[in-house]
Tab-separated table of C-alpha atoms in Angstrom:
chain	number	residue	atom	x	y	z
G	1309	MET	CA	0.956	-35.566	-95.542
G	1310	ARG	CA	-0.308	-37.598	-92.583
G	1311	ALA	CA	0.680	-41.255	-92.615
G	1312	ALA	CA	0.610	-44.284	-90.296
G	1313	VAL	CA	4.134	-45.689	-90.117
G	1314	VAL	CA	5.660	-48.951	-88.880
G	1315	HIS	CA	9.151	-48.460	-87.454
G	1316	ARG	CA	9.455	-51.717	-85.520
G	1317	PHE	CA	7.606	-54.999	-86.014
G	1318	GLY	CA	4.924	-55.487	-83.382
G	1319	ALA	CA	5.178	-51.942	-82.071
G	1320	PRO	CA	2.269	-49.477	-82.379
G	1321	LEU	CA	2.124	-47.503	-85.603
G	1322	THR	CA	2.882	-43.797	-85.332
G	1323	ILE	CA	0.945	-41.018	-87.063
G	1324	GLU	CA	3.495	-38.725	-88.682
G	1325	ASP	CA	3.789	-35.768	-91.041
G	1326	LEU	CA	5.856	-36.821	-94.055
G	1327	PRO	CA	6.733	-35.210	-97.390
G	1328	THR	CA	4.143	-35.845	-100.091
G	1329	PRO	CA	5.597	-38.375	-102.591
G	1330	VAL	CA	6.549	-37.293	-106.111
G	1331	PRO	CA	5.527	-39.736	-108.879
G	1332	GLY	CA	8.440	-41.159	-110.867
G	1333	GLU	CA	8.620	-42.846	-114.262
G	1334	GLY	CA	5.353	-44.605	-115.043
G	1335	GLU	CA	3.834	-43.702	-111.666
G	1336	VAL	CA	0.772	-41.779	-110.525
G	1337	LEU	CA	0.152	-39.854	-107.310
G	1338	VAL	CA	-3.190	-40.654	-105.668
G	1339	ARG	CA	-4.928	-38.595	-102.974
G	1340	VAL	CA	-6.375	-41.303	-100.757
G	1341	GLU	CA	-10.068	-41.146	-99.879
G	1342	ALA	CA	-10.441	-44.557	-98.209
G	1343	ALA	CA	-8.165	-47.440	-97.268
G	1344	GLY	CA	-9.378	-50.841	-96.112
G	1345	LEU	CA	-7.933	-52.778	-93.200
G	1346	CYS	CA	-6.971	-56.351	-94.074
G	1347	HIS	CA	-5.346	-58.976	-91.849
G	1348	THR	CA	-2.382	-58.805	-94.246
G	1349	ASP	CA	-1.747	-55.224	-93.103
G	1350	ILE	CA	-1.503	-56.479	-89.539
G	1351	HIS	CA	0.820	-59.307	-90.580
G	1352	ALA	CA	3.002	-56.727	-92.372
G	1353	ALA	CA	3.132	-54.454	-89.328
G	1354	HIS	CA	3.958	-57.389	-87.056
G	1355	GLY	CA	6.513	-59.005	-89.390
G	1356	ASP	CA	4.650	-62.304	-89.138
G	1357	TRP	CA	5.577	-63.808	-92.502
G	1358	PRO	CA	8.899	-65.404	-93.545
G	1359	VAL	CA	9.710	-62.612	-96.032
G	1360	LYS	CA	9.661	-59.391	-94.012
G	1361	PRO	CA	8.673	-56.015	-95.456
G	1362	LYS	CA	11.123	-53.132	-95.490
G	1363	LEU	CA	11.080	-50.689	-92.579
G	1364	PRO	CA	9.998	-47.995	-92.088
G	1365	LEU	CA	6.782	-48.938	-93.845
G	1366	ILE	CA	3.417	-47.344	-94.554
G	1367	PRO	CA	0.954	-50.278	-94.708
G	1368	GLY	CA	-2.235	-50.462	-96.729
G	1369	HIS	CA	-3.153	-52.262	-99.940
G	1370	GLU	CA	-6.848	-51.439	-100.299
G	1371	GLY	CA	-6.476	-47.777	-101.229
G	1372	VAL	CA	-8.950	-45.781	-103.299
G	1373	GLY	CA	-8.574	-42.149	-104.252
G	1374	ILE	CA	-8.201	-39.454	-106.896
G	1375	VAL	CA	-5.243	-39.179	-109.265
G	1376	GLU	CA	-3.540	-35.860	-108.482
G	1377	ALA	CA	-0.448	-36.066	-110.708
G	1378	LEU	CA	1.138	-38.227	-113.407
G	1379	GLY	CA	4.823	-39.068	-113.534
G	1380	PRO	CA	6.795	-39.187	-116.801
G	1381	GLY	CA	5.592	-41.950	-119.107
G	1382	ALA	CA	2.481	-42.742	-117.035
G	1383	ARG	CA	-0.019	-44.200	-119.494
G	1384	ASN	CA	-2.636	-46.966	-119.409
G	1385	GLY	CA	-5.481	-44.501	-119.945
G	1386	ILE	CA	-5.128	-42.931	-116.496
G	1387	ALA	CA	-5.731	-39.174	-116.208
G	1388	GLU	CA	-5.686	-36.603	-113.432
G	1389	GLY	CA	-9.031	-36.553	-111.663
G	1390	ASP	CA	-9.741	-40.262	-112.179
G	1391	ARG	CA	-10.813	-42.286	-109.168
G	1392	VAL	CA	-8.603	-45.352	-108.991
G	1393	ALA	CA	-7.859	-48.316	-106.765
G	1394	VAL	CA	-4.280	-48.918	-105.623
G	1395	PRO	CA	-4.385	-52.684	-104.967
G	1396	TRP	CA	-2.089	-55.344	-103.464
G	1397	LEU	CA	-0.308	-55.959	-106.765
G	1398	GLY	CA	1.678	-52.738	-106.890
G	1399	TYR	CA	4.073	-53.799	-109.632
G	1400	ALA	CA	4.722	-56.753	-111.934
G	1401	CYS	CA	7.408	-56.981	-114.590
G	1402	GLY	CA	4.986	-57.312	-117.522
G	1403	HIS	CA	7.144	-59.667	-119.590
G	1404	CYS	CA	7.717	-62.952	-117.693
G	1405	ARG	CA	5.697	-66.041	-118.637
G	1406	HIS	CA	3.206	-65.368	-115.834
G	1407	CYS	CA	2.580	-61.770	-116.854
G	1408	ALA	CA	2.425	-62.701	-120.533
G	1409	SER	CA	-0.236	-65.345	-119.857
G	1410	GLY	CA	-2.485	-63.034	-117.831
G	1411	TRP	CA	-1.373	-64.281	-114.413
G	1412	GLU	CA	0.571	-61.225	-113.284
G	1413	THR	CA	-0.327	-62.066	-109.686
G	1414	LEU	CA	2.224	-64.909	-109.946
G	1415	CYS	CA	5.048	-62.688	-111.226
G	1416	GLU	CA	8.225	-63.481	-109.279
G	1417	SER	CA	9.377	-59.851	-109.577
G	1418	GLN	CA	6.195	-58.373	-108.157
G	1419	LEU	CA	6.086	-55.692	-105.480
G	1420	ASN	CA	3.109	-55.438	-103.176
G	1421	MET	CA	1.493	-52.295	-101.834
G	1422	GLY	CA	1.943	-51.834	-98.121
G	1423	TYR	CA	4.603	-54.545	-98.060
G	1424	GLY	CA	7.342	-54.124	-100.660
G	1425	MET	CA	6.389	-50.506	-101.268
G	1426	ASP	CA	4.628	-47.862	-99.192
G	1427	GLY	CA	0.873	-48.257	-99.102
G	1428	SER	CA	-2.306	-46.283	-98.630
G	1429	TYR	CA	-2.402	-45.592	-94.883
G	1430	ALA	CA	-1.507	-42.046	-95.822
G	1431	GLU	CA	-3.118	-39.004	-97.388
G	1432	TYR	CA	-1.174	-39.669	-100.606
G	1433	VAL	CA	0.229	-42.831	-102.181
G	1434	LYS	CA	2.206	-43.561	-105.329
G	1435	GLY	CA	1.118	-46.342	-107.654
G	1436	HIS	CA	2.245	-47.676	-111.009
G	1437	ALA	CA	-0.061	-46.533	-113.807
G	1438	ARG	CA	-0.135	-50.079	-115.256
G	1439	HIS	CA	-1.506	-51.499	-112.047
G	1440	VAL	CA	-3.945	-48.968	-110.614
G	1441	VAL	CA	-7.518	-49.745	-111.687
G	1442	LYS	CA	-10.217	-47.209	-112.513
G	1443	VAL	CA	-13.230	-47.220	-110.190
G	1444	PRO	CA	-16.499	-46.838	-112.120
G	1445	ASP	CA	-18.648	-43.769	-111.496
G	1446	GLY	CA	-21.238	-44.234	-108.801
G	1447	ILE	CA	-19.246	-46.576	-106.530
G	1448	ASP	CA	-18.624	-45.102	-103.094
G	1449	PRO	CA	-14.865	-45.114	-102.313
G	1450	PHE	CA	-15.584	-46.700	-98.927
G	1451	GLU	CA	-17.223	-49.625	-100.712
G	1452	ALA	CA	-14.588	-49.728	-103.443
G	1453	ALA	CA	-11.682	-50.016	-100.985
G	1454	PRO	CA	-12.510	-53.511	-99.631
G	1455	LEU	CA	-13.323	-54.696	-103.149
G	1456	THR	CA	-9.677	-54.154	-104.136
G	1457	CYS	CA	-8.607	-57.071	-101.914
G	1458	ALA	CA	-11.443	-58.822	-100.082
G	1459	GLY	CA	-13.561	-58.590	-103.208
G	1460	VAL	CA	-11.095	-59.497	-105.923
G	1461	THR	CA	-9.423	-62.209	-103.804
G	1462	THR	CA	-12.644	-64.127	-103.237
G	1463	TYR	CA	-13.916	-63.446	-106.758
G	1464	LYS	CA	-10.799	-65.090	-108.164
G	1465	ALA	CA	-11.115	-67.976	-105.710
G	1466	VAL	CA	-14.708	-68.628	-106.750
G	1467	LYS	CA	-13.661	-68.388	-110.407
G	1468	VAL	CA	-10.997	-71.096	-110.082
G	1469	SER	CA	-13.155	-73.291	-107.806
G	1470	GLY	CA	-15.410	-74.401	-110.623
G	1471	ALA	CA	-18.498	-73.085	-108.792
G	1472	ARG	CA	-21.449	-73.596	-111.091
G	1473	PRO	CA	-25.225	-73.539	-111.305
G	1474	ALA	CA	-26.853	-76.508	-109.547
G	1475	GLY	CA	-23.657	-77.056	-107.566
G	1476	LEU	CA	-23.108	-76.566	-103.850
G	1477	THR	CA	-20.389	-74.108	-102.814
G	1478	ALA	CA	-19.279	-73.961	-99.176
G	1479	VAL	CA	-17.631	-70.861	-97.723
G	1480	TRP	CA	-15.605	-71.269	-94.530
G	1481	GLY	CA	-15.395	-67.960	-92.634
G	1482	VAL	CA	-17.905	-65.143	-93.250
G	1483	GLY	CA	-15.748	-62.156	-92.348
G	1484	GLY	CA	-14.228	-59.479	-94.543
G	1485	LEU	CA	-13.416	-61.957	-97.315
G	1486	GLY	CA	-16.067	-64.598	-96.770
G	1487	HIS	CA	-19.074	-62.302	-96.966
G	1488	MET	CA	-17.928	-61.411	-100.489
G	1489	ALA	CA	-17.276	-65.069	-101.397
G	1490	VAL	CA	-20.898	-65.892	-100.532
G	1491	GLN	CA	-22.102	-63.268	-103.001
G	1492	TYR	CA	-19.768	-64.275	-105.819
G	1493	ALA	CA	-20.718	-67.936	-105.456
G	1494	ARG	CA	-24.361	-66.888	-105.771
G	1495	ALA	CA	-23.476	-64.761	-108.811
G	1496	PHE	CA	-22.029	-67.910	-110.397
G	1497	GLY	CA	-25.364	-69.621	-109.796
G	1498	SER	CA	-24.332	-71.930	-106.951
G	1499	THR	CA	-26.302	-72.906	-103.909
G	1500	VAL	CA	-24.252	-71.610	-100.959
G	1501	VAL	CA	-23.623	-72.981	-97.488
G	1502	ALA	CA	-21.779	-70.622	-95.114
G	1503	VAL	CA	-19.731	-71.971	-92.200
G	1504	ASP	CA	-18.628	-69.810	-89.268
G	1505	VAL	CA	-18.597	-69.843	-85.459
G	1506	HIS	CA	-20.463	-66.542	-84.979
G	1507	ASP	CA	-24.254	-66.400	-85.341
G	1508	ASP	CA	-24.215	-62.713	-86.349
G	1509	LYS	CA	-21.931	-63.473	-89.305
G	1510	LEU	CA	-24.091	-66.417	-90.324
G	1511	ALA	CA	-27.147	-64.168	-90.195
G	1512	ALA	CA	-25.336	-61.721	-92.475
G	1513	ALA	CA	-24.492	-64.601	-94.823
G	1514	ARG	CA	-28.197	-65.430	-95.122
G	1515	THR	CA	-29.053	-61.848	-96.036
G	1516	LEU	CA	-26.319	-61.957	-98.702
G	1517	GLY	CA	-27.654	-65.096	-100.366
G	1518	ALA	CA	-26.520	-68.188	-98.457
G	1519	GLU	CA	-29.300	-70.788	-98.507
G	1520	HIS	CA	-27.712	-72.825	-95.705
G	1521	VAL	CA	-25.621	-71.868	-92.664
G	1522	VAL	CA	-23.628	-73.985	-90.211
G	1523	ASN	CA	-22.292	-72.856	-86.840
G	1524	ALA	CA	-19.153	-74.990	-86.584
G	1525	ALA	CA	-18.878	-74.267	-82.859
G	1526	GLU	CA	-22.218	-75.997	-82.260
G	1527	GLN	CA	-22.657	-78.345	-85.224
G	1528	ASP	CA	-20.590	-80.915	-87.082
G	1529	ALA	CA	-19.874	-78.928	-90.253
G	1530	VAL	CA	-18.755	-81.977	-92.234
G	1531	ALA	CA	-21.872	-83.975	-91.339
G	1532	GLU	CA	-24.188	-81.043	-92.054
G	1533	ILE	CA	-22.719	-80.510	-95.517
G	1534	ALA	CA	-22.725	-84.260	-96.206
G	1535	ARG	CA	-26.482	-84.168	-95.619
G	1536	LEU	CA	-26.673	-81.627	-98.432
G	1537	GLY	CA	-24.792	-83.989	-100.737
G	1538	GLY	CA	-21.269	-82.668	-100.141
G	1539	ALA	CA	-19.658	-79.511	-101.472
G	1540	ASP	CA	-18.707	-79.338	-105.142
G	1541	ALA	CA	-16.543	-76.298	-104.365
G	1542	ALA	CA	-15.215	-74.855	-101.116
G	1543	ILE	CA	-13.638	-71.463	-100.458
G	1544	VAL	CA	-11.663	-71.387	-97.207
G	1545	THR	CA	-11.124	-67.854	-95.929
G	1546	ALA	CA	-10.935	-68.759	-92.229
G	1547	ALA	CA	-7.440	-68.467	-90.751
G	1548	THR	CA	-7.414	-71.695	-88.768
G	1549	PRO	CA	-6.115	-75.093	-89.994
G	1550	ILE	CA	-9.198	-76.965	-88.751
G	1551	ALA	CA	-11.321	-75.090	-91.288
G	1552	PHE	CA	-9.133	-76.371	-94.134
G	1553	ARG	CA	-9.453	-79.957	-92.951
G	1554	GLN	CA	-13.209	-79.620	-92.477
G	1555	ALA	CA	-13.544	-78.252	-96.007
G	1556	PHE	CA	-11.562	-81.183	-97.406
G	1557	ASP	CA	-13.645	-83.726	-95.506
G	1558	ALA	CA	-16.904	-82.068	-96.627
G	1559	MET	CA	-16.145	-82.293	-100.357
G	1560	ALA	CA	-18.233	-84.280	-102.790
G	1561	ARG	CA	-16.281	-86.563	-105.101
G	1562	GLY	CA	-14.597	-84.576	-107.841
G	1563	GLY	CA	-14.851	-81.335	-105.867
G	1564	THR	CA	-12.328	-78.496	-105.568
G	1565	VAL	CA	-11.080	-76.885	-102.353
G	1566	VAL	CA	-9.576	-73.410	-102.738
G	1567	PHE	CA	-7.197	-72.201	-100.027
G	1568	VAL	CA	-7.384	-68.438	-99.417
G	1569	GLY	CA	-6.882	-67.799	-95.685
G	1570	LEU	CA	-3.344	-67.780	-94.286
G	1571	PRO	CA	-3.217	-69.320	-90.790
G	1572	ALA	CA	-0.275	-68.557	-88.537
G	1573	HIS	CA	0.090	-72.337	-88.163
G	1574	ASN	CA	1.079	-73.250	-91.695
G	1575	GLU	CA	0.133	-76.927	-91.966
G	1576	PHE	CA	-2.628	-79.502	-91.711
G	1577	PRO	CA	-2.518	-83.242	-92.476
G	1578	LEU	CA	-3.730	-84.051	-95.996
G	1579	PRO	CA	-4.826	-87.674	-96.542
G	1580	ILE	CA	-3.388	-88.867	-99.850
G	1581	PHE	CA	-5.553	-91.991	-100.158
G	1582	GLU	CA	-8.845	-90.064	-99.883
G	1583	THR	CA	-7.583	-87.277	-102.155
G	1584	VAL	CA	-6.815	-89.761	-104.917
G	1585	LEU	CA	-9.871	-92.033	-104.611
G	1586	ARG	CA	-12.338	-89.155	-104.279
G	1587	GLY	CA	-10.703	-87.120	-107.052
G	1588	ILE	CA	-10.362	-84.003	-104.910
G	1589	THR	CA	-8.586	-80.966	-106.363
G	1590	ILE	CA	-6.786	-78.560	-104.014
G	1591	ARG	CA	-5.902	-75.089	-105.280
G	1592	GLY	CA	-4.222	-72.052	-103.808
G	1593	SER	CA	-5.540	-68.659	-104.892
G	1594	ILE	CA	-4.035	-65.250	-104.133
G	1595	VAL	CA	-5.836	-62.011	-105.027
G	1596	GLY	CA	-6.821	-61.439	-108.650
G	1597	THR	CA	-5.567	-59.767	-111.787
G	1598	HIS	CA	-6.216	-56.293	-113.168
G	1599	LEU	CA	-9.018	-57.782	-115.288
G	1600	ASP	CA	-10.517	-59.591	-112.286
G	1601	LEU	CA	-10.724	-56.316	-110.356
G	1602	GLU	CA	-12.390	-54.590	-113.306
G	1603	GLU	CA	-14.990	-57.381	-113.294
G	1604	VAL	CA	-15.472	-57.032	-109.524
G	1605	PHE	CA	-16.140	-53.315	-109.917
G	1606	ARG	CA	-18.552	-54.000	-112.788
G	1607	LEU	CA	-20.573	-56.445	-110.697
G	1608	HIS	CA	-20.749	-53.945	-107.858
G	1609	ALA	CA	-21.759	-51.089	-110.158
G	1610	GLU	CA	-24.608	-53.309	-111.386
G	1611	GLY	CA	-25.825	-53.676	-107.791
G	1612	ARG	CA	-25.049	-57.387	-107.590
G	1613	THR	CA	-22.831	-57.202	-104.486
G	1614	ALA	CA	-22.882	-55.373	-101.149
G	1615	VAL	CA	-19.911	-54.479	-98.945
G	1616	LEU	CA	-20.356	-54.571	-95.169
G	1617	TYR	CA	-17.930	-52.194	-93.479
G	1618	ASP	CA	-17.365	-49.719	-90.657
G	1619	LYS	CA	-15.426	-46.439	-90.868
G	1620	ARG	CA	-12.502	-45.428	-88.667
G	1621	PRO	CA	-10.192	-42.370	-88.709
G	1622	LEU	CA	-6.546	-43.075	-89.550
G	1623	GLU	CA	-5.572	-41.899	-86.071
G	1624	ALA	CA	-7.382	-44.961	-84.672
G	1625	VAL	CA	-5.205	-47.398	-86.653
G	1626	ASN	CA	-3.773	-49.191	-83.601
G	1627	GLU	CA	-7.180	-49.579	-81.975
G	1628	ALA	CA	-8.565	-50.827	-85.301
G	1629	PHE	CA	-5.808	-53.448	-85.542
G	1630	GLU	CA	-6.696	-54.696	-82.084
G	1631	GLU	CA	-10.406	-54.629	-82.896
G	1632	VAL	CA	-9.870	-56.887	-85.892
G	1633	LEU	CA	-7.594	-59.245	-83.956
G	1634	GLN	CA	-10.168	-59.553	-81.197
G	1635	GLU	CA	-13.100	-59.705	-83.649
G	1636	ALA	CA	-14.750	-57.037	-81.542
G	1637	THR	CA	-16.460	-55.402	-84.500
G	1638	GLY	CA	-19.911	-56.451	-85.654
G	1639	LYS	CA	-18.994	-55.439	-89.213
G	1640	PRO	CA	-16.824	-57.718	-91.364
G	1641	ARG	CA	-14.569	-54.923	-92.692
G	1642	LEU	CA	-13.003	-51.710	-91.375
G	1643	VAL	CA	-12.127	-48.822	-93.697
G	1644	PHE	CA	-10.034	-45.764	-92.824
G	1645	GLY	CA	-11.351	-42.423	-94.068
G	1646	PHE	CA	-9.360	-39.349	-95.068
């Protein structure tokens, strides 16, 4: 099979011919149709985070494809010929207190696709039958791929934010994740204000349901949102610390800020006095559970969300990485096709 492989952090990926994997106990073999490009894949390839992935590594955690073979003991209602997603959560133990309470994304024994195990930047990928998720009929695999991370991550963030009808939800960053957050906040009944520094992304946010937009490069985002009464919920997908501070400062009393983006600079000053007196809640949210992804697919199958993306061949993986880093693309998401 063809695969894009990382042999050295920060070095270009190489396109190689490798043996097709054989599914082991409880695993399935998936023929990849589409694989989304997420900033996390770039961080993995560059070794940016404190816990480094194993090398050599095949990145990719937004894979969608057809089940070609089942390993021994592979259950969970998965059959050959099913279209499935192979998401970030590649494996969780299934019996710790987090797994038992429906929060398998917090499992301390988890393995992540394209990080702790080989991912979907290849013609075939192995996944655990318990963790792949069926894609409903009628969803294009190129739309399904970004939903497995950008979709389910922001869906979960909106869920835990307390976004509600008659409330104001602010979304910082309207890229691959943020354009989905706008739609989920609308699905929850909120009025949405989108904050970005690119007019084209703000225009896209309006078409996707944002009633208000703020260009933070030209306007005072905090003051603009204060004029709207302050945000009851904020989803921060932008990868810059200033966005997190702006979101905090723009909150209405009793509001909730949800951190999603992962800036390279890991800190920003949090004022304790204002947090306490204004009753602000700060939450971290990472991806979503198996059930969350099923709900994301259901919403999309019902026509309630749209995915903005551009296609690239796998051979263009290094150029695509650079394109995302430079924000050269007019589309919020890139998807590799096979």
